[in-house]
XYZ file of N, CA and C in Angstrom:
711
model
N -188.694 -20.816 6.517
C -187.901 -21.576 5.554
C -188.752 -22.691 4.985
N -188.636 -22.932 3.688
C -189.360 -24.028 3.064
C -188.399 -24.925 2.329
N -188.807 -26.179 2.109
C -188.050 -27.088 1.271
C -188.787 -27.200 -0.045
N -188.167 -27.865 -1.024
C -188.689 -27.862 -2.377
C -190.128 -28.367 -2.461
N -190.481 -29.379 -1.683
C -191.797 -29.977 -1.766
C -192.862 -29.185 -1.010
N -192.493 -28.119 -0.322
C -193.464 -27.266 0.311
C -193.543 -27.237 1.810
N -193.076 -28.280 2.542
C -193.195 -28.214 4.001
C -192.499 -26.997 4.605
N -193.049 -26.509 5.696
C -192.506 -25.367 6.427
C -191.849 -25.882 7.698
N -190.651 -25.379 8.009
C -189.932 -25.780 9.213
C -190.197 -24.776 10.328
N -190.635 -25.296 11.480
C -190.933 -24.443 12.628
C -190.207 -24.988 13.850
N -189.838 -24.092 14.756
C -189.174 -24.508 15.980
C -190.198 -25.057 16.977
N -189.803 -26.106 17.696
C -190.710 -26.702 18.684
C -191.158 -25.684 19.724
N -190.265 -24.775 20.096
C -190.608 -23.768 21.103
C -191.748 -22.865 20.645
N -191.981 -22.800 19.321
C -193.036 -21.950 18.783
C -194.321 -22.715 18.486
N -194.373 -23.999 18.814
C -195.561 -24.804 18.560
C -196.388 -24.950 19.836
N -197.667 -25.286 19.660
C -198.481 -25.561 20.843
C -198.371 -27.038 21.205
N -198.871 -27.365 22.384
C -198.727 -28.724 22.897
C -199.431 -29.742 22.012
N -200.594 -29.391 21.464
C -201.337 -30.347 20.643
C -200.583 -30.690 19.365
N -199.959 -29.700 18.730
C -199.174 -29.981 17.527
C -197.992 -30.884 17.855
N -197.327 -30.620 18.967
C -196.194 -31.468 19.327
C -196.665 -32.893 19.606
N -197.808 -33.046 20.248
C -198.327 -34.401 20.498
C -198.586 -35.132 19.183
N -199.130 -34.434 18.200
C -199.366 -35.074 16.896
C -198.048 -35.452 16.252
N -197.041 -34.595 16.374
C -195.713 -34.923 15.852
C -195.173 -36.181 16.522
N -195.297 -36.250 17.825
C -194.794 -37.422 18.551
C -195.508 -38.683 18.085
N -196.823 -38.622 17.993
C -197.613 -39.825 17.722
C -197.562 -40.259 16.265
N -197.412 -39.313 15.331
C -197.462 -39.682 13.912
C -196.098 -39.751 13.244
N -195.080 -39.134 13.862
C -193.738 -39.138 13.267
C -192.748 -39.914 14.135
N -192.631 -39.548 15.398
C -191.619 -40.181 16.251
C -191.970 -41.621 16.611
N -193.151 -41.845 17.164
C -193.497 -43.186 17.653
C -193.428 -44.259 16.568
N -193.825 -43.985 15.316
C -193.684 -45.015 14.289
C -192.247 -45.209 13.797
N -191.327 -44.334 14.197
C -189.962 -44.366 13.663
C -188.937 -44.963 14.613
N -189.274 -45.101 15.894
C -188.308 -45.584 16.883
C -188.963 -46.620 17.791
N -188.259 -47.725 18.070
C -188.787 -48.697 19.028
C -188.846 -48.090 20.422
N -189.666 -48.644 21.303
C -189.838 -48.047 22.634
C -188.544 -47.844 23.404
N -187.563 -48.738 23.229
C -186.311 -48.609 23.981
C -185.492 -47.404 23.547
N -185.795 -46.835 22.380
C -185.028 -45.703 21.863
C -185.784 -44.380 21.960
N -186.970 -44.387 22.546
C -187.816 -43.197 22.507
C -188.275 -42.803 23.909
N -188.017 -41.552 24.277
C -188.518 -41.056 25.563
C -190.034 -40.934 25.495
N -190.674 -40.878 26.647
C -192.127 -40.779 26.696
C -192.646 -39.468 26.141
N -193.910 -39.495 25.723
C -194.492 -38.319 25.075
C -194.512 -37.105 25.992
N -194.951 -37.282 27.220
C -195.052 -36.130 28.125
C -193.675 -35.563 28.457
N -192.694 -36.448 28.618
C -191.327 -35.986 28.872
C -190.799 -35.197 27.683
N -191.034 -35.719 26.478
C -190.588 -35.018 25.270
C -191.277 -33.668 25.135
N -192.567 -33.643 25.398
C -193.335 -32.404 25.294
C -192.779 -31.325 26.214
N -192.476 -31.697 27.449
C -191.975 -30.720 28.415
C -190.561 -30.263 28.085
N -189.753 -31.173 27.561
C -188.324 -30.875 27.376
C -188.042 -30.126 26.075
N -188.528 -30.628 24.958
C -188.116 -30.068 23.666
C -188.810 -28.755 23.326
N -189.844 -28.389 24.055
C -190.483 -27.092 23.833
C -189.971 -26.033 24.797
N -188.909 -26.347 25.559
C -188.351 -25.409 26.546
C -186.859 -25.247 26.295
N -186.442 -24.300 25.439
C -185.025 -24.160 25.095
C -184.107 -23.984 26.293
N -184.594 -23.392 27.375
C -183.735 -23.189 28.545
C -183.289 -24.508 29.151
N -184.024 -25.580 28.886
C -183.680 -26.894 29.429
C -182.509 -27.527 28.697
N -182.141 -26.984 27.543
C -181.137 -27.602 26.683
C -181.745 -28.339 25.520
N -183.079 -28.437 25.505
C -183.755 -29.120 24.410
C -183.904 -28.228 23.192
N -183.785 -28.835 22.019
C -183.926 -28.131 20.746
C -184.835 -28.962 19.849
N -185.562 -28.313 18.966
C -186.415 -29.084 18.083
C -186.914 -28.283 16.904
N -187.010 -28.943 15.753
C -187.575 -28.366 14.544
C -188.540 -29.387 13.954
N -189.733 -28.946 13.588
C -190.744 -29.816 12.995
C -191.050 -29.323 11.591
N -191.156 -30.255 10.643
C -191.564 -29.941 9.276
C -193.066 -30.160 9.152
N -193.768 -29.132 8.701
C -195.223 -29.191 8.551
C -195.606 -29.164 7.080
N -196.565 -29.986 6.716
C -197.148 -29.973 5.377
C -198.653 -29.809 5.544
N -199.177 -28.698 5.012
C -200.597 -28.376 5.193
C -200.984 -28.376 6.670
N -200.058 -27.891 7.496
C -200.329 -27.759 8.913
C -200.134 -29.002 9.738
N -199.784 -30.119 9.100
C -199.596 -31.373 9.824
C -198.123 -31.766 9.841
N -197.624 -32.309 10.958
C -196.212 -32.693 11.041
C -195.895 -33.896 10.172
N -194.809 -33.784 9.399
C -194.379 -34.891 8.537
C -192.950 -35.328 8.832
N -192.192 -34.517 9.553
C -190.801 -34.855 9.876
C -190.343 -33.944 11.004
N -189.188 -34.281 11.585
C -188.664 -33.416 12.630
C -187.311 -33.848 13.131
N -186.641 -32.924 13.794
C -185.352 -33.173 14.436
C -185.423 -32.631 15.856
N -184.967 -33.445 16.815
C -184.918 -33.039 18.215
C -183.504 -33.234 18.733
N -183.037 -32.307 19.562
C -181.672 -32.401 20.071
C -181.562 -31.948 21.507
N -180.408 -32.272 22.108
C -180.092 -31.872 23.480
C -178.691 -31.283 23.510
N -178.555 -30.105 24.100
C -177.234 -29.508 24.254
C -176.743 -29.781 25.669
N -175.760 -30.655 25.773
C -175.119 -30.937 27.063
C -174.044 -29.871 27.260
N -174.451 -28.749 27.793
C -173.614 -27.551 27.750
C -172.314 -27.697 28.527
N -172.311 -28.451 29.607
C -171.075 -28.614 30.377
C -169.997 -29.331 29.575
N -170.400 -30.183 28.648
C -169.444 -30.913 27.810
C -169.215 -30.230 26.471
N -170.162 -29.391 26.056
C -170.090 -28.785 24.736
C -170.640 -29.653 23.631
N -171.236 -30.795 23.972
C -171.762 -31.702 22.960
C -173.247 -31.430 22.740
N -173.625 -31.294 21.475
C -175.025 -31.219 21.082
C -175.386 -32.572 20.475
N -176.306 -33.267 21.093
C -176.723 -34.583 20.612
C -178.003 -34.444 19.803
N -177.962 -34.915 18.552
C -179.173 -35.003 17.743
C -179.922 -36.246 18.214
N -180.889 -36.051 19.086
C -181.579 -37.175 19.717
C -182.425 -37.961 18.724
N -183.153 -37.239 17.887
C -184.086 -37.893 16.964
C -184.128 -37.138 15.641
N -184.149 -37.903 14.565
C -184.376 -37.372 13.223
C -185.315 -38.360 12.549
N -186.498 -37.912 12.177
C -187.495 -38.853 11.672
C -188.391 -38.191 10.639
N -188.865 -39.016 9.703
C -189.800 -38.593 8.663
C -190.912 -39.628 8.559
N -192.138 -39.174 8.422
C -193.246 -40.112 8.210
C -192.989 -40.935 6.957
N -193.389 -42.192 6.983
C -193.110 -43.104 5.869
C -193.614 -42.540 4.546
N -194.783 -41.912 4.555
C -195.370 -41.397 3.315
C -194.606 -40.207 2.757
N -193.771 -39.574 3.573
C -193.054 -38.367 3.141
C -191.578 -38.617 2.871
N -191.129 -39.864 2.976
C -189.710 -40.145 2.768
C -189.342 -40.001 1.295
N -188.055 -39.741 1.053
C -187.576 -39.568 -0.308
C -187.783 -38.177 -0.862
N -188.153 -37.230 -0.025
C -188.402 -35.854 -0.474
C -187.366 -34.878 0.060
N -186.293 -35.390 0.644
C -185.220 -34.525 1.110
C -185.459 -33.874 2.449
N -186.452 -34.342 3.201
C -186.755 -33.702 4.480
C -185.664 -33.940 5.511
N -185.114 -35.158 5.543
C -184.024 -35.425 6.480
C -182.833 -34.522 6.220
N -182.473 -34.375 4.949
C -181.355 -33.501 4.588
C -181.650 -32.049 4.942
N -182.898 -31.619 4.724
C -183.269 -30.238 5.055
C -183.182 -29.985 6.554
N -183.567 -30.977 7.345
C -183.499 -30.812 8.795
C -182.056 -30.790 9.287
N -181.204 -31.623 8.704
C -179.788 -31.578 9.084
C -179.181 -30.245 8.673
N -179.600 -29.715 7.533
C -179.121 -28.393 7.130
C -179.582 -27.334 8.131
N -180.772 -27.504 8.682
C -181.263 -26.585 9.715
C -180.380 -26.663 10.962
N -180.008 -27.888 11.346
C -179.092 -28.058 12.474
C -177.795 -27.314 12.200
N -177.267 -27.497 11.016
C -175.976 -26.914 10.633
C -176.038 -25.385 10.586
N -177.107 -24.836 10.035
C -177.181 -23.400 9.782
C -177.777 -22.588 10.936
N -178.601 -23.228 11.766
C -179.263 -22.466 12.827
C -178.921 -22.968 14.225
N -179.012 -24.263 14.453
C -178.691 -24.754 15.794
C -177.233 -24.510 16.144
N -176.334 -24.852 15.229
C -174.901 -24.760 15.546
C -174.462 -23.318 15.792
N -174.783 -22.342 14.921
C -174.370 -20.965 15.225
C -174.982 -20.427 16.521
N -176.194 -20.843 16.821
C -176.851 -20.348 18.037
C -176.283 -20.982 19.306
N -176.032 -22.295 19.259
C -175.589 -23.025 20.450
C -174.073 -23.082 20.594
N -173.353 -23.003 19.477
C -171.887 -23.037 19.454
C -171.327 -24.255 20.203
N -171.753 -25.464 19.822
C -171.235 -26.657 20.496
C -169.822 -26.991 20.049
N -169.138 -27.776 20.857
C -167.840 -28.327 20.454
C -168.028 -29.295 19.295
N -169.097 -30.091 19.349
C -169.387 -31.061 18.294
C -170.863 -31.420 18.340
N -171.385 -31.833 17.185
C -172.746 -32.357 17.082
C -172.645 -33.860 16.862
N -173.247 -34.633 17.753
C -173.210 -36.089 17.670
C -174.615 -36.638 17.448
N -174.672 -37.886 16.976
C -175.948 -38.576 16.793
C -175.764 -40.061 17.042
N -176.794 -40.697 17.588
C -176.810 -42.144 17.801
C -177.549 -42.799 16.634
N -176.931 -43.816 16.045
C -177.527 -44.489 14.892
C -177.301 -45.989 15.022
N -178.300 -46.774 14.660
C -178.173 -48.228 14.719
C -177.152 -48.737 13.703
N -176.358 -49.718 14.113
C -175.439 -50.423 13.221
C -176.270 -51.371 12.362
N -176.296 -51.176 11.030
C -177.109 -52.049 10.177
C -176.679 -53.513 10.218
N -175.429 -53.762 10.600
C -174.977 -55.140 10.700
C -175.523 -55.863 11.912
N -176.072 -55.116 12.867
C -176.586 -55.706 14.102
C -178.077 -55.442 14.320
N -178.641 -54.533 13.543
C -180.067 -54.212 13.658
C -180.740 -54.439 12.307
N -181.735 -55.313 12.236
C -182.400 -55.590 10.962
C -183.400 -54.499 10.588
N -183.880 -54.575 9.363
C -184.996 -53.733 8.949
C -186.230 -54.136 9.760
N -186.945 -53.144 10.266
C -188.161 -53.380 11.047
C -189.228 -52.385 10.586
N -190.445 -52.500 11.102
C -191.452 -51.480 10.776
C -191.047 -50.072 11.201
N -190.053 -49.962 12.105
C -189.602 -48.640 12.536
C -188.641 -47.997 11.540
N -188.076 -48.769 10.623
C -187.176 -48.172 9.648
C -186.103 -49.117 9.171
N -185.302 -48.610 8.242
C -184.234 -49.370 7.594
C -182.893 -48.788 8.033
N -182.134 -49.482 8.892
C -180.854 -48.940 9.358
C -179.861 -48.657 8.234
N -179.887 -49.452 7.165
C -178.981 -49.209 6.039
C -179.306 -47.868 5.388
N -180.583 -47.628 5.120
C -180.988 -46.366 4.494
C -180.675 -45.179 5.397
N -180.881 -45.342 6.699
C -180.568 -44.248 7.620
C -179.089 -43.900 7.582
N -178.248 -44.924 7.610
C -176.811 -44.664 7.625
C -176.366 -44.005 6.324
N -176.946 -44.407 5.203
C -176.607 -43.771 3.921
C -176.983 -42.297 3.929
N -178.133 -41.965 4.518
C -178.539 -40.567 4.598
C -177.548 -39.762 5.425
N -177.093 -40.319 6.547
C -176.100 -39.616 7.358
C -174.787 -39.448 6.598
N -174.415 -40.448 5.830
C -173.181 -40.337 5.052
C -173.302 -39.232 4.008
N -174.448 -39.152 3.326
C -174.660 -38.123 2.305
C -174.619 -36.719 2.888
N -174.997 -36.582 4.146
C -175.147 -35.247 4.729
C -173.968 -34.834 5.606
N -172.840 -35.544 5.499
C -171.601 -35.024 6.070
C -171.206 -35.519 7.440
N -171.697 -36.697 7.839
C -171.355 -37.231 9.154
C -170.184 -38.193 9.076
N -169.419 -38.249 10.164
C -168.315 -39.194 10.319
C -168.568 -40.057 11.553
N -167.720 -41.055 11.744
C -167.939 -42.101 12.742
C -166.898 -42.052 13.850
N -167.351 -42.053 15.094
C -166.426 -42.246 16.212
C -166.173 -43.750 16.356
N -164.920 -44.183 16.406
C -164.618 -45.617 16.470
C -164.810 -46.183 17.877
N -166.041 -46.113 18.353
C -166.399 -46.592 19.689
C -167.519 -47.616 19.566
N -167.410 -48.717 20.285
C -168.487 -49.715 20.349
C -169.545 -49.184 21.313
N -170.379 -48.325 20.808
C -171.288 -47.508 21.616
C -172.583 -48.247 21.946
N -173.167 -47.903 23.071
C -174.528 -48.335 23.387
C -175.295 -47.149 23.949
N -176.604 -47.162 23.709
C -177.467 -46.133 24.288
C -177.867 -46.556 25.692
N -177.704 -45.686 26.689
C -178.171 -46.033 28.037
C -179.677 -46.312 28.055
N -180.121 -47.013 29.073
C -181.553 -47.237 29.260
C -182.235 -45.900 29.534
N -183.230 -45.568 28.741
C -183.854 -44.252 28.842
C -184.785 -44.114 30.038
N -185.229 -45.235 30.589
C -186.128 -45.192 31.747
C -186.062 -46.530 32.460
N -186.419 -46.571 33.730
C -186.451 -47.851 34.443
C -187.346 -48.858 33.715
N -186.851 -50.079 33.596
C -187.607 -51.113 32.904
C -187.309 -51.227 31.432
N -186.647 -50.235 30.853
C -186.245 -50.306 29.451
C -184.819 -50.836 29.359
N -184.490 -51.554 28.282
C -183.129 -52.067 28.126
C -182.192 -51.021 27.537
N -180.903 -51.229 27.722
C -179.920 -50.490 26.931
C -180.045 -50.936 25.470
N -179.637 -50.062 24.570
C -179.664 -50.420 23.156
C -178.222 -50.551 22.694
N -177.807 -51.778 22.468
C -176.430 -52.050 22.062
C -176.334 -52.070 20.540
N -175.105 -52.146 20.041
C -174.921 -52.154 18.600
C -175.260 -50.829 17.952
N -174.883 -49.738 18.614
C -175.152 -48.397 18.099
C -173.850 -47.724 17.671
N -173.981 -46.800 16.737
C -172.872 -45.930 16.347
C -173.065 -44.559 16.988
N -171.952 -43.874 17.203
C -171.957 -42.468 17.575
C -171.305 -41.718 16.416
N -172.079 -40.837 15.777
C -171.615 -40.098 14.607
C -171.352 -38.644 14.966
N -170.559 -37.971 14.113
C -170.217 -36.562 14.325
C -170.445 -35.793 13.034
N -171.104 -34.641 13.124
C -171.421 -33.812 11.968
C -170.310 -32.812 11.693
N -169.869 -32.750 10.429
C -168.897 -31.744 9.985
C -167.709 -31.599 10.925
N -167.002 -32.666 11.231
C -165.916 -32.558 12.219
C -164.762 -31.691 11.724
N -164.389 -30.641 12.462
C -163.229 -29.841 12.069
C -161.947 -30.594 12.370
N -161.102 -30.743 11.379
C -159.816 -31.392 11.602
C -159.869 -32.892 11.711
N -161.052 -33.489 11.545
C -161.148 -34.937 11.559
C -161.041 -35.581 12.918
N -161.198 -34.811 13.995
C -161.159 -35.357 15.355
C -162.213 -34.661 16.209
N -162.466 -35.235 17.383
C -163.327 -34.597 18.376
C -162.638 -34.749 19.728
N -162.639 -33.711 20.566
C -161.919 -33.791 21.840
C -162.441 -34.921 22.730
N -161.529 -35.753 23.200
C -161.926 -36.859 24.073
C -162.555 -36.344 25.362
N -162.072 -35.220 25.866
C -162.626 -34.679 27.112
C -164.096 -34.305 26.950
N -164.460 -33.764 25.776
C -165.860 -33.412 25.533
C -166.721 -34.665 25.438
N -166.208 -35.683 24.759
C -166.977 -36.920 24.601
C -167.179 -37.613 25.943
N -166.122 -37.711 26.751
C -166.275 -38.393 28.040
C -167.186 -37.607 28.981
N -167.098 -36.283 28.948
C -168.002 -35.482 29.781
C -169.454 -35.676 29.349
N -169.670 -35.754 28.043
C -171.014 -36.039 27.535
C -171.486 -37.423 27.966
N -170.633 -38.432 27.793
C -171.015 -39.789 28.188
C -171.381 -39.846 29.667
N -170.578 -39.189 30.502
C -170.862 -39.166 31.939
C -172.227 -38.534 32.223
N -172.490 -37.399 31.588
C -173.748 -36.695 31.835
C -174.943 -37.488 31.314
N -174.792 -38.076 30.158
C -175.879 -38.853 29.551
C -176.200 -40.073 30.407
N -175.157 -40.801 30.820
C -175.364 -41.998 31.637
C -175.974 -41.630 32.988
N -175.471 -40.574 33.584
C -176.008 -40.141 34.878
C -177.474 -39.756 34.760
N -177.807 -39.011 33.713
C -179.186 -38.591 33.527
C -180.138 -39.742 33.275
N -179.646 -40.786 32.613
C -180.514 -41.915 32.272
C -180.558 -42.982 33.359
N -179.397 -43.371 33.862
C -179.322 -44.537 34.754
C -178.812 -44.210 36.153
N -178.394 -42.956 36.377
C -177.977 -42.559 37.708
C -176.476 -42.458 37.871
N -176.064 -41.722 38.898
C -174.645 -41.462 39.128
C -173.871 -42.733 39.447
N -174.494 -43.674 40.135
C -173.782 -44.905 40.492
C -173.418 -45.708 39.246
N -174.308 -45.770 38.274
C -174.004 -46.467 37.023
C -172.853 -45.786 36.292
N -172.845 -44.451 36.289
C -171.757 -43.732 35.624
C -170.424 -43.946 36.323
N -170.456 -44.175 37.625
C -169.216 -44.380 38.379
C -168.693 -45.808 38.292
N -169.593 -46.799 38.236
C -169.123 -48.163 38.485
C -169.623 -49.237 37.532
N -170.527 -48.918 36.612
C -171.033 -49.958 35.721
C -169.935 -50.441 34.775
N -169.629 -51.739 34.727
C -168.500 -52.227 33.915
C -168.650 -51.933 32.424
N -169.851 -52.095 31.888
C -170.046 -51.851 30.456
C -169.832 -50.379 30.126
N -170.341 -49.504 30.976
C -170.140 -48.082 30.731
C -168.677 -47.697 30.875
N -168.011 -48.205 31.893
C -166.601 -47.867 32.090
C -165.750 -48.364 30.933
N -166.122 -49.506 30.335
C -165.393 -50.000 29.163
C -165.579 -49.059 27.974
N -166.789 -48.543 27.793
C -167.033 -47.567 26.730
C -166.227 -46.302 26.977
N -166.242 -45.838 28.197
C -165.498 -44.625 28.535
C -164.003 -44.813 28.297
N -163.506 -46.004 28.616
C -162.087 -46.288 28.403
C -161.731 -46.260 26.920
N -162.636 -46.732 26.077
C -162.401 -46.635 24.632
C -162.200 -45.178 24.218
N -163.018 -44.290 24.783
C -162.951 -42.880 24.403
C -161.660 -42.222 24.857
N -161.119 -42.655 25.989
C -159.893 -42.039 26.504
C -158.631 -42.681 25.937
N -158.765 -43.847 25.323
C -157.584 -44.581 24.847
C -156.861 -43.870 23.710
N -157.547 -42.954 23.023
C -156.943 -42.270 21.878
C -156.104 -41.064 22.291
N -156.131 -40.691 23.553
C -155.427 -39.495 23.988
C -156.352 -38.295 23.975
N -155.814 -37.141 23.624
C -156.580 -35.896 23.716
C -157.708 -35.807 22.703
N -157.543 -36.443 21.554
C -158.528 -36.324 20.478
C -158.894 -37.696 19.935
N -160.176 -37.896 19.719
C -160.664 -39.140 19.132
C -160.691 -38.975 17.618
N -160.007 -39.843 16.870
C -160.049 -39.734 15.413
C -161.423 -40.124 14.890
N -161.804 -39.541 13.784
C -163.089 -39.850 13.173
C -162.877 -40.626 11.882
N -163.686 -41.629 11.693
C -163.576 -42.498 10.526
C -164.667 -42.169 9.518
N -164.415 -42.446 8.241
C -165.507 -42.374 7.267
C -166.511 -43.485 7.553
N -167.747 -43.270 7.161
C -168.769 -44.281 7.426
C -168.547 -45.557 6.625
N -167.675 -45.507 5.643
C -167.323 -46.732 4.914
C -166.631 -47.751 5.816
N -166.146 -47.321 6.979
C -165.482 -48.229 7.917
C -166.419 -48.691 9.037
N -167.698 -48.480 8.867
C -168.653 -48.778 9.934
C -168.611 -50.235 10.376
N -168.360 -51.143 9.468
C -168.372 -52.568 9.821
C -167.227 -52.957 10.747
N -166.252 -52.062 10.948
C -165.100 -52.374 11.793
C -165.324 -52.042 13.273
N -166.412 -51.383 13.602
C -166.576 -50.856 14.959
C -166.998 -51.928 15.958
N -168.034 -52.689 15.637
C -168.568 -53.681 16.570
C -168.102 -55.080 16.197
N -167.927 -55.926 17.202
C -167.652 -57.340 16.953
C -168.864 -57.972 16.289
N -168.594 -58.810 15.290
C -169.685 -59.464 14.548
C -169.839 -60.905 14.991
């Protein structure tokens, strides 16, 4: 598959380790602060092994990585999390982000059959523009490509010991059927994600996590989804 400007989309499972390392170092690392990015060796082992639940697509231009999407299918919950979506600064504005989301929609979703596709995105009201990117521009891209907002004051768990949690985050949903997402799927995903990152004890007893989980269950069986125009209502300012 190609996009209008010429890049070719390839699956991470079909790439060699050296190409993935270049993708990590030239696309991912400049796009995400350390607290939001797993280590290179961990990413290399996980996203190139579909049996692990990892998924990935890289956009190549003249054989070099210029953009990519990485995801995790939490199969017990049915949630597919779009972990990372990034484009090199020099290649932005060429529709690569939209093309990668279309790849998720047309290939990942039919193959994996998740209950929902979610993504973590910084709240522009709480995260400024940095050398890693512009949260306002990112959120606009997600809005253009069909994402809705879970009304949860979300935070990203600490990805490794010594790293902080990332607060002031949104949890988005792609192409939600019926305008809701099952609360049971979301809570099962939250439990698995927290356990994998910070351990079972944190998932059982951490007050901040339990407060987030309570938000998800407060709606009953289904969590309503909001348009991204209501994003400013999610977090306390």
